[in-house]
mmCIF file of C-alpha atoms in Angstrom:
data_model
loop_
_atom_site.group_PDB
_atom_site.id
_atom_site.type_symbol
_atom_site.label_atom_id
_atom_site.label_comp_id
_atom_site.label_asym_id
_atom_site.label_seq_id
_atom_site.Cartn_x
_atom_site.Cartn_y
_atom_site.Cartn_z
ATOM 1 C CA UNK A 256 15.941 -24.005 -39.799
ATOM 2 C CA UNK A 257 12.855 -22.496 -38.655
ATOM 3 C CA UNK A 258 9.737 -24.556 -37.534
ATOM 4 C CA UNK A 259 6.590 -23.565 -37.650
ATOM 5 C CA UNK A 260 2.691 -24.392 -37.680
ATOM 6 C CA UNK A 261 -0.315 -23.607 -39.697
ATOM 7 C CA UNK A 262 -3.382 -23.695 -37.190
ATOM 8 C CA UNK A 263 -6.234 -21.954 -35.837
ATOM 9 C CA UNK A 264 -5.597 -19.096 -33.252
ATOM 10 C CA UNK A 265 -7.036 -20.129 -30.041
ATOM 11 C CA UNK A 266 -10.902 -20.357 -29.790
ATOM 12 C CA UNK A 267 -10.834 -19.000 -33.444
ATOM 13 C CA UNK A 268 -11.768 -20.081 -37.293
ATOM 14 C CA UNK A 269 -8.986 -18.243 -38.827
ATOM 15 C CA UNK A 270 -5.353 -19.848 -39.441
ATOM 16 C CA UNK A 271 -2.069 -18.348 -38.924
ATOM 17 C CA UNK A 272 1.672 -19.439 -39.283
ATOM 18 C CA UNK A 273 3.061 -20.179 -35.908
ATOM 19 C CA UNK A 274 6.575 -19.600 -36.121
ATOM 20 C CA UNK A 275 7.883 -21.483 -33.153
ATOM 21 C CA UNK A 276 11.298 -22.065 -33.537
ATOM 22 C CA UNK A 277 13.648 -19.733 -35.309
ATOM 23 C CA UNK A 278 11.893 -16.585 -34.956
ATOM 24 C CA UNK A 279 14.721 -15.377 -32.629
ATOM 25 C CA UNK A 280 17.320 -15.146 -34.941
ATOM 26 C CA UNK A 281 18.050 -11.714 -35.991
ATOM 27 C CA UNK A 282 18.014 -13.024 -39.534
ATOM 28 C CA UNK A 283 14.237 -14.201 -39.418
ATOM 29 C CA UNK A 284 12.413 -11.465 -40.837
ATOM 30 C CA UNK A 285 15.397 -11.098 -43.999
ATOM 31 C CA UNK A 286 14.658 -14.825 -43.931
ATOM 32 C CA UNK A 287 10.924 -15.031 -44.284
ATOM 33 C CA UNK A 288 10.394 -12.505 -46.634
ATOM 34 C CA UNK A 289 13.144 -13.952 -49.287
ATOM 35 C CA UNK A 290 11.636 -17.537 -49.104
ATOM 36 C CA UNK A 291 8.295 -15.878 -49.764
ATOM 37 C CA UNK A 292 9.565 -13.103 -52.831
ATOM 38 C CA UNK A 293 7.727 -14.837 -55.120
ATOM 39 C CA UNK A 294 4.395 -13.017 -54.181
ATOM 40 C CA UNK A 295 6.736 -9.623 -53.844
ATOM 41 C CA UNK A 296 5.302 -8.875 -50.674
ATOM 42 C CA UNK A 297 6.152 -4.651 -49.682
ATOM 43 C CA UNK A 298 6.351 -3.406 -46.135
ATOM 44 C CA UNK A 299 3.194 -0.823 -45.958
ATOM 45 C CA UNK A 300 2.680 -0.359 -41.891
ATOM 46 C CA UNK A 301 4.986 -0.979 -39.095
ATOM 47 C CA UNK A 302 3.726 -0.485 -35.409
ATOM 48 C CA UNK A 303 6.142 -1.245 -32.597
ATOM 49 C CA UNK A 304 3.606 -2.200 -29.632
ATOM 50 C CA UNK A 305 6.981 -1.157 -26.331
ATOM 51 C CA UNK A 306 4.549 -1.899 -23.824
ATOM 52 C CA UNK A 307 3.680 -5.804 -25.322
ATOM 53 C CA UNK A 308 7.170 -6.232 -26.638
ATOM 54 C CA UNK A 309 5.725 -6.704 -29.988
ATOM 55 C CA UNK A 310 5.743 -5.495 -33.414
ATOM 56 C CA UNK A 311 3.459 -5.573 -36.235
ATOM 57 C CA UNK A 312 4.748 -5.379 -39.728
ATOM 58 C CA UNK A 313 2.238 -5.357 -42.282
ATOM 59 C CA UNK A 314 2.849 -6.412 -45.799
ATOM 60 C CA UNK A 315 0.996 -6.217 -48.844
ATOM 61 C CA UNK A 316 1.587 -8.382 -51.796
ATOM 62 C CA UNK A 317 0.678 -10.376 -54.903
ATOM 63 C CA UNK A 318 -1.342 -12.663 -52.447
ATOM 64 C CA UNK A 319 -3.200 -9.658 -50.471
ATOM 65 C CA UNK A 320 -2.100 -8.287 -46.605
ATOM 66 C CA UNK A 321 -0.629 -9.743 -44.147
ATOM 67 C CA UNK A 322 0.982 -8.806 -40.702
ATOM 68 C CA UNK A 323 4.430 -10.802 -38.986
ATOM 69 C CA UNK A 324 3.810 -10.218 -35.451
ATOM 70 C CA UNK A 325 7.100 -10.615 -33.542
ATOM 71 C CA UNK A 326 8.202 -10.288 -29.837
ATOM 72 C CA UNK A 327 11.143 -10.742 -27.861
ATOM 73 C CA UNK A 328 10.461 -14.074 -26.993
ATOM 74 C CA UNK A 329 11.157 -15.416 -29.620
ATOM 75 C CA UNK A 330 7.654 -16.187 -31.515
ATOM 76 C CA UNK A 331 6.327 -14.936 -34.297
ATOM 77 C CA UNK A 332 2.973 -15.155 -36.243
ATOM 78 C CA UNK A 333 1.953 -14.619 -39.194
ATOM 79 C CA UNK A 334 -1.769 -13.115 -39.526
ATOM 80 C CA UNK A 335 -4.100 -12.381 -42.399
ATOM 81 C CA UNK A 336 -7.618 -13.229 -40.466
ATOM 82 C CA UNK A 337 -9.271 -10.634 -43.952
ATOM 83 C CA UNK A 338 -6.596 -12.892 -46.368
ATOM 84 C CA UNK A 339 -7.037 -16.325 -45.178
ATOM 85 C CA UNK A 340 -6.464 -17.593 -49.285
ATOM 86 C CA UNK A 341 -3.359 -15.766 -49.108
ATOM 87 C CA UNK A 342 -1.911 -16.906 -45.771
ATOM 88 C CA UNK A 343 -3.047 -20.794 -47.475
ATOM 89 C CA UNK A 344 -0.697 -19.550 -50.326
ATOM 90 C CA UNK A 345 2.303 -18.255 -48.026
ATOM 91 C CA UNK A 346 1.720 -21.635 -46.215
ATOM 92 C CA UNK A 347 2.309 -23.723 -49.455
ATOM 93 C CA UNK A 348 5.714 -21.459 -50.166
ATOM 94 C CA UNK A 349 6.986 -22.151 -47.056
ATOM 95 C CA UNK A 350 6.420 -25.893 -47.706
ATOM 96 C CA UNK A 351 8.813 -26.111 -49.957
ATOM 97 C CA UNK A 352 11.243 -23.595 -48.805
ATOM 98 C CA UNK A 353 14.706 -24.981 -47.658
ATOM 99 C CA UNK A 354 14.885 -22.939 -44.351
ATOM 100 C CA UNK A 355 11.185 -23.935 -43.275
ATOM 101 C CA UNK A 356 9.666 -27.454 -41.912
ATOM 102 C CA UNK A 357 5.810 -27.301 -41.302
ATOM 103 C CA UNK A 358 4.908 -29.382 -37.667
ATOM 104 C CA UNK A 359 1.394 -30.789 -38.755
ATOM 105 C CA UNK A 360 -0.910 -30.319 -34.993
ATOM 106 C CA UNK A 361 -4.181 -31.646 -34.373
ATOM 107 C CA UNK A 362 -6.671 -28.528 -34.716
ATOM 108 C CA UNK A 363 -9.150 -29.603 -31.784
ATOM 109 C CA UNK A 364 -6.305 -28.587 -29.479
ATOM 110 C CA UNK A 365 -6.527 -25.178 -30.489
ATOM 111 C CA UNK A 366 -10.561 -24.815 -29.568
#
């Protein structure tokens, strides 16, 4: 199961998911994008940041863009700051989807 939050970025106004457990399975990315199929989101950018050991995927779909950003730590975010309805849309999949348990935080941590 994969945990995750829906929050602020630090000292920011704009949400993201904050995939905080789970996004080190090799299976995460297969993962997230099947739970979320129902806004048929397509791969349209990929930029592999070797000297962060990041990646940036960025997706467009029924909902508008998006971008995972994943590292080899283990986290991964999801990011739409332009798309903030759609990321509130993504969160409300994920609600309900089997392999992912929203962590409710307190936002005034993340200020």
């Amino acid at each position: 199961m994969y945990q995750y939050h829906f929050r602020p970025g630090y000292q920011a106004e704009e949400l993201l998911l904050d995939i905080f457990i789970g996004a080190e399975n090799e299976t995460f990315i297969s993962d997230f994008l099947s739970a979320i199929q129902e806004i048929k989101p397509k791969m349209i950018d990929i930029l592999d940041l070797w000297m962060n050991d990041e990646v940036l995927m960025t997706y467009d779909s029924e909902v508008g863009k998006f971008t995972i950003s994943k590292d080899i730590w283990g986290f991964a975010f999801i990011i739409a700051d332009a798309n903030q309805e759609g990321l509130v849309k993504i969160n409300s999949i994920l609600e309900k989807a089997e392999l992912f348990e929203k962590v409710e935080v307190d936002f005034k941590n993340y200020k």
